[in-house]
PDB file of C-alpha atoms in Angstrom:
ATOM      1  CA  UNK A   1      -0.035  -0.014  -0.065  1.00  0.00           C
ATOM      2  CA  UNK A   2       1.655   3.225  -1.177  1.00  0.00           C
ATOM      3  CA  UNK A   3      -1.223   5.593  -0.103  1.00  0.00           C
ATOM      4  CA  UNK A   4      -0.048   8.893   1.165  1.00  0.00           C
ATOM      5  CA  UNK A   5       3.396   8.718  -0.705  1.00  0.00           C
ATOM      6  CA  UNK A   6       4.393  12.300  -2.080  1.00  0.00           C
ATOM      7  CA  UNK A   7       6.349  11.094  -5.072  1.00  0.00           C
ATOM      8  CA  UNK A   8       8.349  13.713  -6.708  1.00  0.00           C
ATOM      9  CA  UNK A   9      11.069  11.874  -8.599  1.00  0.00           C
ATOM     10  CA  UNK A  10      12.174   8.403  -9.330  1.00  0.00           C
ATOM     11  CA  UNK A  11       9.934   5.390  -9.736  1.00  0.00           C
ATOM     12  CA  UNK A  12       7.445   4.230  -7.006  1.00  0.00           C
ATOM     13  CA  UNK A  13       6.811   0.893  -8.499  1.00  0.00           C
ATOM     14  CA  UNK A  14       9.164  -0.846 -10.722  1.00  0.00           C
ATOM     15  CA  UNK A  15       8.784  -4.194 -12.502  1.00  0.00           C
ATOM     16  CA  UNK A  16      11.753  -5.350 -14.655  1.00  0.00           C
ATOM     17  CA  UNK A  17      12.282  -8.407 -16.704  1.00  0.00           C
ATOM     18  CA  UNK A  18      15.510  -9.153 -18.686  1.00  0.00           C
ATOM     19  CA  UNK A  19      14.084 -12.323 -20.294  1.00  0.00           C
ATOM     20  CA  UNK A  20      15.039 -12.529 -23.848  1.00  0.00           C
ATOM     21  CA  UNK A  21      12.189 -14.751 -24.792  1.00  0.00           C
ATOM     22  CA  UNK A  22       8.640 -14.275 -23.439  1.00  0.00           C
ATOM     23  CA  UNK A  23       6.108 -16.826 -24.742  1.00  0.00           C
ATOM     24  CA  UNK A  24       2.528 -15.902 -25.591  1.00  0.00           C
ATOM     25  CA  UNK A  25       1.435 -17.039 -22.148  1.00  0.00           C
ATOM     26  CA  UNK A  26       4.125 -15.044 -20.399  1.00  0.00           C
ATOM     27  CA  UNK A  27       3.315 -11.778 -18.610  1.00  0.00           C
ATOM     28  CA  UNK A  28       5.270  -9.195 -16.653  1.00  0.00           C
ATOM     29  CA  UNK A  29       2.110  -7.851 -15.136  1.00  0.00           C
ATOM     30  CA  UNK A  30      -1.282  -9.600 -15.048  1.00  0.00           C
ATOM     31  CA  UNK A  31      -4.606  -8.182 -13.624  1.00  0.00           C
ATOM     32  CA  UNK A  32      -7.106 -10.976 -13.942  1.00  0.00           C
ATOM     33  CA  UNK A  33     -10.629 -10.720 -12.667  1.00  0.00           C
ATOM     34  CA  UNK A  34     -12.142 -14.194 -12.771  1.00  0.00           C
ATOM     35  CA  UNK A  35     -15.613 -13.324 -11.241  1.00  0.00           C
ATOM     36  CA  UNK A  36     -18.454 -13.780 -13.625  1.00  0.00           C
ATOM     37  CA  UNK A  37     -20.128 -10.470 -12.600  1.00  0.00           C
ATOM     38  CA  UNK A  38     -18.866  -7.072 -11.872  1.00  0.00           C
ATOM     39  CA  UNK A  39     -21.864  -4.825 -12.402  1.00  0.00           C
ATOM     40  CA  UNK A  40     -20.181  -1.344 -12.912  1.00  0.00           C
ATOM     41  CA  UNK A  41     -16.926  -2.261 -11.386  1.00  0.00           C
ATOM     42  CA  UNK A  42     -13.743  -0.566 -12.523  1.00  0.00           C
ATOM     43  CA  UNK A  43     -11.101  -3.333 -12.453  1.00  0.00           C
ATOM     44  CA  UNK A  44      -8.002  -1.013 -12.996  1.00  0.00           C
ATOM     45  CA  UNK A  45      -7.928   2.765 -12.648  1.00  0.00           C
ATOM     46  CA  UNK A  46      -5.217   5.372 -13.174  1.00  0.00           C
ATOM     47  CA  UNK A  47      -6.208   8.736 -11.797  1.00  0.00           C
ATOM     48  CA  UNK A  48      -4.405  12.152 -11.492  1.00  0.00           C
ATOM     49  CA  UNK A  49      -5.204  15.509  -9.882  1.00  0.00           C
ATOM     50  CA  UNK A  50      -2.424  17.138 -11.954  1.00  0.00           C
ATOM     51  CA  UNK A  51      -3.213  20.380 -13.672  1.00  0.00           C
ATOM     52  CA  UNK A  52      -0.091  20.709 -15.893  1.00  0.00           C
ATOM     53  CA  UNK A  53       1.036  18.727 -18.955  1.00  0.00           C
ATOM     54  CA  UNK A  54       1.281  15.389 -17.068  1.00  0.00           C
ATOM     55  CA  UNK A  55       1.024  12.244 -19.088  1.00  0.00           C
ATOM     56  CA  UNK A  56      -1.040   9.904 -17.088  1.00  0.00           C
ATOM     57  CA  UNK A  57      -0.223   6.819 -19.026  1.00  0.00           C
ATOM     58  CA  UNK A  58       2.636   6.312 -21.361  1.00  0.00           C
ATOM     59  CA  UNK A  59       3.526   3.228 -23.447  1.00  0.00           C
ATOM     60  CA  UNK A  60       6.894   3.103 -25.201  1.00  0.00           C
ATOM     61  CA  UNK A  61       7.768   0.459 -27.634  1.00  0.00           C
ATOM     62  CA  UNK A  62      11.373  -0.457 -28.439  1.00  0.00           C
ATOM     63  CA  UNK A  63      13.077   0.776 -31.492  1.00  0.00           C
ATOM     64  CA  UNK A  64      13.289  -2.708 -32.681  1.00  0.00           C
ATOM     65  CA  UNK A  65       9.516  -3.564 -32.539  1.00  0.00           C
ATOM     66  CA  UNK A  66       8.496  -3.815 -36.232  1.00  0.00           C
ATOM     67  CA  UNK A  67       5.541  -6.292 -36.428  1.00  0.00           C
ATOM     68  CA  UNK A  68       4.129  -6.358 -32.946  1.00  0.00           C
ATOM     69  CA  UNK A  69       1.250  -4.464 -31.222  1.00  0.00           C
ATOM     70  CA  UNK A  70       1.789  -1.494 -28.870  1.00  0.00           C
ATOM     71  CA  UNK A  71      -1.812  -1.926 -27.601  1.00  0.00           C
ATOM     72  CA  UNK A  72      -4.171  -4.885 -28.145  1.00  0.00           C
ATOM     73  CA  UNK A  73      -7.750  -4.530 -27.232  1.00  0.00           C
ATOM     74  CA  UNK A  74      -9.740  -7.719 -27.485  1.00  0.00           C
ATOM     75  CA  UNK A  75     -13.555  -7.801 -26.653  1.00  0.00           C
ATOM     76  CA  UNK A  76     -14.983 -10.350 -28.973  1.00  0.00           C
ATOM     77  CA  UNK A  77     -18.112 -10.900 -26.809  1.00  0.00           C
ATOM     78  CA  UNK A  78     -18.960  -7.212 -26.430  1.00  0.00           C
ATOM     79  CA  UNK A  79     -22.213  -6.469 -28.328  1.00  0.00           C
ATOM     80  CA  UNK A  80     -23.762  -3.234 -26.889  1.00  0.00           C
ATOM     81  CA  UNK A  81     -20.736  -1.696 -24.943  1.00  0.00           C
ATOM     82  CA  UNK A  82     -17.796   0.183 -26.290  1.00  0.00           C
ATOM     83  CA  UNK A  83     -14.360  -1.244 -26.611  1.00  0.00           C
ATOM     84  CA  UNK A  84     -12.828   2.184 -26.211  1.00  0.00           C
ATOM     85  CA  UNK A  85     -14.833   4.907 -24.497  1.00  0.00           C
ATOM     86  CA  UNK A  86     -13.547   8.434 -24.478  1.00  0.00           C
ATOM     87  CA  UNK A  87     -15.235  11.392 -22.736  1.00  0.00           C
ATOM     88  CA  UNK A  88     -13.815  14.702 -23.818  1.00  0.00           C
ATOM     89  CA  UNK A  89     -14.619  18.420 -23.200  1.00  0.00           C
ATOM     90  CA  UNK A  90     -11.604  20.115 -24.863  1.00  0.00           C
ATOM     91  CA  UNK A  91     -11.523  23.425 -26.656  1.00  0.00           C
ATOM     92  CA  UNK A  92      -8.615  23.338 -29.050  1.00  0.00           C
ATOM     93  CA  UNK A  93      -7.165  19.911 -28.520  1.00  0.00           C
ATOM     94  CA  UNK A  94      -8.210  16.634 -29.927  1.00  0.00           C
ATOM     95  CA  UNK A  95      -9.885  13.579 -28.361  1.00  0.00           C
ATOM     96  CA  UNK A  96      -7.391  11.387 -30.386  1.00  0.00           C
ATOM     97  CA  UNK A  97      -4.301  12.652 -31.983  1.00  0.00           C
ATOM     98  CA  UNK A  98      -2.151  10.587 -34.246  1.00  0.00           C
ATOM     99  CA  UNK A  99       1.266  11.891 -35.447  1.00  0.00           C
ATOM    100  CA  UNK A 100       3.115   9.930 -38.229  1.00  0.00           C
ATOM    101  CA  UNK A 101       6.483  11.195 -39.213  1.00  0.00           C
ATOM    102  CA  UNK A 102       7.181   8.663 -41.965  1.00  0.00           C
ATOM    103  CA  UNK A 103       6.965   9.752 -45.497  1.00  0.00           C
ATOM    104  CA  UNK A 104       8.222   6.856 -47.614  1.00  0.00           C
ATOM    105  CA  UNK A 105       6.245   4.114 -46.161  1.00  0.00           C
ATOM    106  CA  UNK A 106       3.017   2.580 -47.580  1.00  0.00           C
ATOM    107  CA  UNK A 107       1.137   2.635 -44.507  1.00  0.00           C
ATOM    108  CA  UNK A 108      -2.246   3.907 -43.097  1.00  0.00           C
ATOM    109  CA  UNK A 109      -2.652   6.113 -40.090  1.00  0.00           C
ATOM    110  CA  UNK A 110      -6.215   4.492 -39.476  1.00  0.00           C
ATOM    111  CA  UNK A 111      -7.113   1.139 -41.053  1.00  0.00           C
ATOM    112  CA  UNK A 112     -10.685  -0.163 -40.528  1.00  0.00           C
ATOM    113  CA  UNK A 113     -11.641  -3.668 -41.563  1.00  0.00           C
ATOM    114  CA  UNK A 114     -14.957  -5.452 -41.321  1.00  0.00           C
ATOM    115  CA  UNK A 115     -14.186  -9.084 -41.915  1.00  0.00           C
ATOM    116  CA  UNK A 116     -17.799 -10.547 -41.815  1.00  0.00           C
ATOM    117  CA  UNK A 117     -18.372 -12.410 -45.073  1.00  0.00           C
ATOM    118  CA  UNK A 118     -22.050 -11.355 -45.149  1.00  0.00           C
ATOM    119  CA  UNK A 119     -23.198  -8.002 -43.575  1.00  0.00           C
ATOM    120  CA  UNK A 120     -27.022  -8.515 -43.057  1.00  0.00           C
ATOM    121  CA  UNK A 121     -27.619  -5.351 -40.749  1.00  0.00           C
ATOM    122  CA  UNK A 122     -26.942  -1.675 -41.285  1.00  0.00           C
ATOM    123  CA  UNK A 123     -23.210  -1.211 -40.364  1.00  0.00           C
ATOM    124  CA  UNK A 124     -20.887   1.904 -40.458  1.00  0.00           C
ATOM    125  CA  UNK A 125     -17.185   1.749 -40.485  1.00  0.00           C
ATOM    126  CA  UNK A 126     -17.212   5.377 -39.462  1.00  0.00           C
ATOM    127  CA  UNK A 127     -20.285   7.178 -37.993  1.00  0.00           C
ATOM    128  CA  UNK A 128     -20.407  10.753 -36.670  1.00  0.00           C
ATOM    129  CA  UNK A 129     -23.440  12.513 -35.208  1.00  0.00           C
ATOM    130  CA  UNK A 130     -24.227  15.940 -33.609  1.00  0.00           C
ATOM    131  CA  UNK A 131     -27.013  16.239 -30.916  1.00  0.00           C
ATOM    132  CA  UNK A 132     -27.508  19.822 -32.013  1.00  0.00           C
ATOM    133  CA  UNK A 133     -28.945  20.555 -35.590  1.00  0.00           C
ATOM    134  CA  UNK A 134     -28.313  23.108 -38.213  1.00  0.00           C
ATOM    135  CA  UNK A 135     -25.098  24.728 -36.756  1.00  0.00           C
ATOM    136  CA  UNK A 136     -23.016  26.556 -39.357  1.00  0.00           C
ATOM    137  CA  UNK A 137     -19.735  25.841 -37.626  1.00  0.00           C
ATOM    138  CA  UNK A 138     -20.441  22.068 -37.241  1.00  0.00           C
ATOM    139  CA  UNK A 139     -18.524  19.965 -39.710  1.00  0.00           C
ATOM    140  CA  UNK A 140     -18.230  16.161 -40.103  1.00  0.00           C
ATOM    141  CA  UNK A 141     -14.986  16.135 -41.965  1.00  0.00           C
ATOM    142  CA  UNK A 142     -12.033  18.349 -42.705  1.00  0.00           C
ATOM    143  CA  UNK A 143      -8.749  17.389 -44.490  1.00  0.00           C
ATOM    144  CA  UNK A 144      -6.052  19.961 -44.999  1.00  0.00           C
ATOM    145  CA  UNK A 145      -2.607  20.072 -46.604  1.00  0.00           C
ATOM    146  CA  UNK A 146       0.261  22.335 -45.906  1.00  0.00           C
ATOM    147  CA  UNK A 147      -1.106  22.131 -42.258  1.00  0.00           C
ATOM    148  CA  UNK A 148      -3.912  24.785 -42.764  1.00  0.00           C
ATOM    149  CA  UNK A 149      -5.126  24.787 -46.408  1.00  0.00           C
ATOM    150  CA  UNK A 150      -8.579  23.201 -46.377  1.00  0.00           C
ATOM    151  CA  UNK A 151      -8.952  20.701 -49.339  1.00  0.00           C
ATOM    152  CA  UNK A 152     -11.932  18.595 -48.439  1.00  0.00           C
ATOM    153  CA  UNK A 153     -14.743  19.181 -46.073  1.00  0.00           C
ATOM    154  CA  UNK A 154     -18.244  17.907 -45.272  1.00  0.00           C
ATOM    155  CA  UNK A 155     -20.521  20.028 -43.090  1.00  0.00           C
ATOM    156  CA  UNK A 156     -23.122  18.760 -40.660  1.00  0.00           C
ATOM    157  CA  UNK A 157     -25.775  19.777 -43.336  1.00  0.00           C
ATOM    158  CA  UNK A 158     -24.004  17.645 -45.938  1.00  0.00           C
ATOM    159  CA  UNK A 159     -22.431  20.581 -47.908  1.00  0.00           C
ATOM    160  CA  UNK A 160     -19.259  19.159 -49.414  1.00  0.00           C
ATOM    161  CA  UNK A 161     -16.319  21.233 -50.502  1.00  0.00           C
ATOM    162  CA  UNK A 162     -13.281  20.036 -52.637  1.00  0.00           C
ATOM    163  CA  UNK A 163     -10.499  22.469 -53.216  1.00  0.00           C
ATOM    164  CA  UNK A 164      -9.031  20.917 -56.372  1.00  0.00           C
ATOM    165  CA  UNK A 165      -5.611  21.632 -58.007  1.00  0.00           C
ATOM    166  CA  UNK A 166      -6.601  23.713 -60.955  1.00  0.00           C
ATOM    167  CA  UNK A 167      -9.066  23.946 -63.807  1.00  0.00           C
ATOM    168  CA  UNK A 168      -8.682  21.046 -66.108  1.00  0.00           C
ATOM    169  CA  UNK A 169      -7.601  18.681 -63.413  1.00  0.00           C
ATOM    170  CA  UNK A 170     -10.051  16.252 -61.874  1.00  0.00           C
ATOM    171  CA  UNK A 171     -11.120  16.950 -58.317  1.00  0.00           C
ATOM    172  CA  UNK A 172     -13.835  14.204 -58.287  1.00  0.00           C
ATOM    173  CA  UNK A 173     -13.672  11.074 -60.605  1.00  0.00           C
ATOM    174  CA  UNK A 174     -16.526   8.412 -60.965  1.00  0.00           C
ATOM    175  CA  UNK A 175     -15.356   5.325 -62.588  1.00  0.00           C
ATOM    176  CA  UNK A 176     -18.780   3.768 -62.460  1.00  0.00           C
ATOM    177  CA  UNK A 177     -22.178   4.522 -61.368  1.00  0.00           C
ATOM    178  CA  UNK A 178     -24.234   7.861 -61.625  1.00  0.00           C
ATOM    179  CA  UNK A 179     -24.659  11.255 -59.800  1.00  0.00           C
ATOM    180  CA  UNK A 180     -28.347  11.478 -58.928  1.00  0.00           C
ATOM    181  CA  UNK A 181     -30.104  14.644 -57.865  1.00  0.00           C
ATOM    182  CA  UNK A 182     -33.626  13.842 -56.380  1.00  0.00           C
ATOM    183  CA  UNK A 183     -34.280  17.491 -55.470  1.00  0.00           C
ATOM    184  CA  UNK A 184     -32.525  20.848 -55.783  1.00  0.00           C
ATOM    185  CA  UNK A 185     -30.397  22.124 -58.740  1.00  0.00           C
ATOM    186  CA  UNK A 186     -27.092  21.725 -60.469  1.00  0.00           C
ATOM    187  CA  UNK A 187     -25.540  25.162 -60.716  1.00  0.00           C
ATOM    188  CA  UNK A 188     -22.446  26.100 -62.545  1.00  0.00           C
ATOM    189  CA  UNK A 189     -21.298  29.539 -61.462  1.00  0.00           C
ATOM    190  CA  UNK A 190     -17.755  29.398 -63.171  1.00  0.00           C
ATOM    191  CA  UNK A 191     -15.885  27.159 -65.701  1.00  0.00           C
ATOM    192  CA  UNK A 192     -17.483  25.014 -68.212  1.00  0.00           C
ATOM    193  CA  UNK A 193     -19.266  21.779 -68.626  1.00  0.00           C
ATOM    194  CA  UNK A 194     -16.983  19.619 -70.865  1.00  0.00           C
ATOM    195  CA  UNK A 195     -18.815  16.883 -72.790  1.00  0.00           C
ATOM    196  CA  UNK A 196     -17.216  13.742 -74.134  1.00  0.00           C
ATOM    197  CA  UNK A 197     -16.479  13.825 -77.761  1.00  0.00           C
ATOM    198  CA  UNK A 198     -16.068  11.005 -80.320  1.00  0.00           C
ATOM    199  CA  UNK A 199     -14.278  12.528 -83.214  1.00  0.00           C
ATOM    200  CA  UNK A 200     -12.927  11.446 -86.597  1.00  0.00           C
ATOM    201  CA  UNK A 201     -15.596   8.759 -86.926  1.00  0.00           C
ATOM    202  CA  UNK A 202     -16.022   6.861 -90.244  1.00  0.00           C
ATOM    203  CA  UNK A 203     -19.669   6.165 -90.984  1.00  0.00           C
ATOM    204  CA  UNK A 204     -20.526   2.501 -91.536  1.00  0.00           C
ATOM    205  CA  UNK A 205     -20.753   1.694 -95.231  1.00  0.00           C
ATOM    206  CA  UNK A 206     -24.225   0.391 -96.310  1.00  0.00           C
ATOM    207  CA  UNK A 207     -26.755   2.120 -94.127  1.00  0.00           C
ATOM    208  CA  UNK A 208     -27.002  -0.545 -91.514  1.00  0.00           C
ATOM    209  CA  UNK A 209     -28.611  -0.077 -88.110  1.00  0.00           C
ATOM    210  CA  UNK A 210     -25.934  -0.595 -85.324  1.00  0.00           C
ATOM    211  CA  UNK A 211     -23.116   0.628 -87.573  1.00  0.00           C
ATOM    212  CA  UNK A 212     -20.448   3.043 -86.091  1.00  0.00           C
ATOM    213  CA  UNK A 213     -22.278   3.252 -82.708  1.00  0.00           C
ATOM    214  CA  UNK A 214     -22.208   6.637 -80.690  1.00  0.00           C
ATOM    215  CA  UNK A 215     -20.196   6.285 -77.561  1.00  0.00           C
ATOM    216  CA  UNK A 216     -19.820   9.787 -76.374  1.00  0.00           C
ATOM    217  CA  UNK A 217     -22.013  12.999 -76.033  1.00  0.00           C
ATOM    218  CA  UNK A 218     -20.867  14.510 -79.278  1.00  0.00           C
ATOM    219  CA  UNK A 219     -19.819  12.621 -82.347  1.00  0.00           C
ATOM    220  CA  UNK A 220     -18.106  14.159 -85.386  1.00  0.00           C
ATOM    221  CA  UNK A 221     -18.319  12.168 -88.593  1.00  0.00           C
ATOM    222  CA  UNK A 222     -15.082  12.741 -90.730  1.00  0.00           C
ATOM    223  CA  UNK A 223     -15.778  10.263 -93.348  1.00  0.00           C
ATOM    224  CA  UNK A 224     -19.089   9.493 -94.979  1.00  0.00           C
ATOM    225  CA  UNK A 225     -17.919   8.338 -98.497  1.00  0.00           C
ATOM    226  CA  UNK A 226     -21.476   7.264 -99.710  1.00  0.00           C
ATOM    227  CA  UNK A 227     -24.882   8.722 -99.277  1.00  0.00           C
ATOM    228  CA  UNK A 228     -26.564   6.672 -96.566  1.00  0.00           C
ATOM    229  CA  UNK A 229     -23.353   5.582 -94.663  1.00  0.00           C
ATOM    230  CA  UNK A 230     -24.499   5.176 -91.133  1.00  0.00           C
ATOM    231  CA  UNK A 231     -23.976   6.056 -87.572  1.00  0.00           C
ATOM    232  CA  UNK A 232     -26.183   4.793 -84.632  1.00  0.00           C
ATOM    233  CA  UNK A 233     -27.480   6.676 -81.530  1.00  0.00           C
ATOM    234  CA  UNK A 234     -27.201   5.007 -78.135  1.00  0.00           C
ATOM    235  CA  UNK A 235     -30.273   3.345 -76.686  1.00  0.00           C
ATOM    236  CA  UNK A 236     -32.685   6.098 -75.586  1.00  0.00           C
ATOM    237  CA  UNK A 237     -32.719   7.074 -71.880  1.00  0.00           C
ATOM    238  CA  UNK A 238     -35.092   9.858 -70.741  1.00  0.00           C
ATOM    239  CA  UNK A 239     -33.289  12.991 -70.400  1.00  0.00           C
ATOM    240  CA  UNK A 240     -30.189  11.839 -72.609  1.00  0.00           C
ATOM    241  CA  UNK A 241     -28.797  14.228 -75.239  1.00  0.00           C
ATOM    242  CA  UNK A 242     -26.703  13.573 -78.321  1.00  0.00           C
ATOM    243  CA  UNK A 243     -25.111  15.826 -80.919  1.00  0.00           C
ATOM    244  CA  UNK A 244     -23.728  14.561 -84.268  1.00  0.00           C
ATOM    245  CA  UNK A 245     -22.039  16.715 -86.915  1.00  0.00           C
ATOM    246  CA  UNK A 246     -21.361  15.368 -90.426  1.00  0.00           C
ATOM    247  CA  UNK A 247     -18.075  16.515 -92.041  1.00  0.00           C
ATOM    248  CA  UNK A 248     -18.034  13.756 -94.598  1.00  0.00           C
ATOM    249  CA  UNK A 249     -18.377  14.098 -98.402  1.00  0.00           C
ATOM    250  CA  UNK A 250     -21.943  12.515 -98.611  1.00  0.00           C
ATOM    251  CA  UNK A 251     -25.162  12.665 -96.519  1.00  0.00           C
ATOM    252  CA  UNK A 252     -25.082  10.206 -93.631  1.00  0.00           C
ATOM    253  CA  UNK A 253     -28.024   8.169 -92.053  1.00  0.00           C
ATOM    254  CA  UNK A 254     -28.473   8.407 -88.276  1.00  0.00           C
ATOM    255  CA  UNK A 255     -30.120   5.257 -86.925  1.00  0.00           C
ATOM    256  CA  UNK A 256     -31.712   4.975 -83.445  1.00  0.00           C
ATOM    257  CA  UNK A 257     -30.721   1.778 -81.449  1.00  0.00           C
ATOM    258  CA  UNK A 258     -32.759  -1.201 -81.938  1.00  0.00           C
ATOM    259  CA  UNK A 259     -36.441  -0.717 -81.098  1.00  0.00           C
ATOM    260  CA  UNK A 260     -36.016   3.032 -80.714  1.00  0.00           C
ATOM    261  CA  UNK A 261     -37.517   5.811 -82.884  1.00  0.00           C
ATOM    262  CA  UNK A 262     -36.514   9.314 -84.083  1.00  0.00           C
ATOM    263  CA  UNK A 263     -39.150  12.065 -84.405  1.00  0.00           C
ATOM    264  CA  UNK A 264     -42.055   9.653 -83.896  1.00  0.00           C
ATOM    265  CA  UNK A 265     -41.198   7.858 -87.091  1.00  0.00           C
ATOM    266  CA  UNK A 266     -41.247   4.085 -87.417  1.00  0.00           C
ATOM    267  CA  UNK A 267     -39.104   2.195 -84.997  1.00  0.00           C
ATOM    268  CA  UNK A 268     -35.560   1.526 -86.208  1.00  0.00           C
ATOM    269  CA  UNK A 269     -35.922   4.115 -89.124  1.00  0.00           C
ATOM    270  CA  UNK A 270     -32.993   6.342 -89.819  1.00  0.00           C
ATOM    271  CA  UNK A 271     -32.932  10.054 -90.376  1.00  0.00           C
ATOM    272  CA  UNK A 272     -30.570  11.697 -93.053  1.00  0.00           C
ATOM    273  CA  UNK A 273     -27.921  14.104 -91.992  1.00  0.00           C
ATOM    274  CA  UNK A 274     -26.540  16.273 -94.746  1.00  0.00           C
ATOM    275  CA  UNK A 275     -23.015  17.373 -95.367  1.00  0.00           C
ATOM    276  CA  UNK A 276     -21.913  20.062 -92.849  1.00  0.00           C
ATOM    277  CA  UNK A 277     -25.084  19.622 -90.924  1.00  0.00           C
ATOM    278  CA  UNK A 278     -25.562  18.813 -87.308  1.00  0.00           C
ATOM    279  CA  UNK A 279     -28.369  17.035 -85.408  1.00  0.00           C
ATOM    280  CA  UNK A 280     -29.145  17.652 -81.806  1.00  0.00           C
ATOM    281  CA  UNK A 281     -31.206  14.882 -80.189  1.00  0.00           C
ATOM    282  CA  UNK A 282     -32.762  14.418 -76.783  1.00  0.00           C
ATOM    283  CA  UNK A 283     -34.722  11.388 -75.537  1.00  0.00           C
ATOM    284  CA  UNK A 284     -37.947  12.028 -73.737  1.00  0.00           C
ATOM    285  CA  UNK A 285     -38.563   8.460 -72.736  1.00  0.00           C
ATOM    286  CA  UNK A 286     -36.739   5.060 -73.056  1.00  0.00           C
ATOM    287  CA  UNK A 287     -37.564   4.537 -76.748  1.00  0.00           C
ATOM    288  CA  UNK A 288     -38.024   7.988 -78.416  1.00  0.00           C
ATOM    289  CA  UNK A 289     -35.572  10.541 -79.674  1.00  0.00           C
ATOM    290  CA  UNK A 290     -36.549  14.095 -80.761  1.00  0.00           C
ATOM    291  CA  UNK A 291     -33.852  15.318 -83.280  1.00  0.00           C
ATOM    292  CA  UNK A 292     -33.495  18.846 -84.647  1.00  0.00           C
ATOM    293  CA  UNK A 293     -31.349  19.389 -87.704  1.00  0.00           C
ATOM    294  CA  UNK A 294     -29.024  22.384 -88.021  1.00  0.00           C
ATOM    295  CA  UNK A 295     -27.325  23.572 -91.226  1.00  0.00           C
ATOM    296  CA  UNK A 296     -24.544  25.897 -91.517  1.00  0.00           C
TER     297      UNK A 296
END
C-alpha cells in the first residue's frame, strides 16, 4: 500500500524483466478478474489531480519492434458496449491525436476492416453525429494540406467542398455509377461543362442500323463516303442528349438503337444528316428521340 506517498522523482513501483524470450502466455504484469459478474466495477484505474502537462499513461515500444502491437484490445463478446470509450470536453485539442513522421512508407494512419463475409444489418465503418442541428460551424470532416489549407470538407448539413488543384484537373472522378439529384439544382457559377467527344468517325458503309455506334455525348463524322453511310445513336434514356455533326463528303444516315424511334417515325428508321449539318437529339422516354437538324 503506497497511499500517502508524495512522489516527486524516481519510480514508485518498478517491474523489470530481462528475459530474452517471453512466450504467448508470459506476462510481466497480469490483472485477472475471474468473477462472472462485476456490475459497474472498474477493475483497474489510473487517476491524477495534476493540472499541468502530465502524461497519465505512457506506453513506449522499443526501437526494434516492427511487427508487434503496442496496444491490443480484445472484446469479441462485446455487443452493446464500447471497446474504447472516450469522454472529452476540450476546446482546441483533440480527443485522439495521431502523429506519423514517416513519408516513404506505404502505411495507413487509420485502417478499418470489417471481416464478416455477409453483412446483414446496417453497419458503419465510421459514424459521426451531432446532438444539435443546423449549426453553421459544425462539420463532419475536414482534411487539410500544408497544415492549414482546407482541401476537403463535409458540413453537418451535408455541404461538401473540394478544393482541387486547378481547372482542367479532376477533383472528383467516378469510374462507375451515376450522380443522382432527387431535389435541388445543379448550378455552374464558373468554368464549363465539358462533354465527351467521339471525333474522326467513319460512318459505316451500307446504311446498317448498329453501324458506327455513338459512345460519347458528341460525335463528329469525318468520313461519309457514300450517301446513306450510317452511325447509330445510343439506346434512348429519358433526359439523354446527343449531338452529331457530319463533315463527310456525302449525306449520312443516323439510326436509333434497336427498337427506338426518331421524331415519332417508325421504330428503327434512320434520319438523314446532310454534309456539314448537325443534329441535336434528346430522349424524352426510353424509346423515343426528338432530333433537330441544324445547317450551316
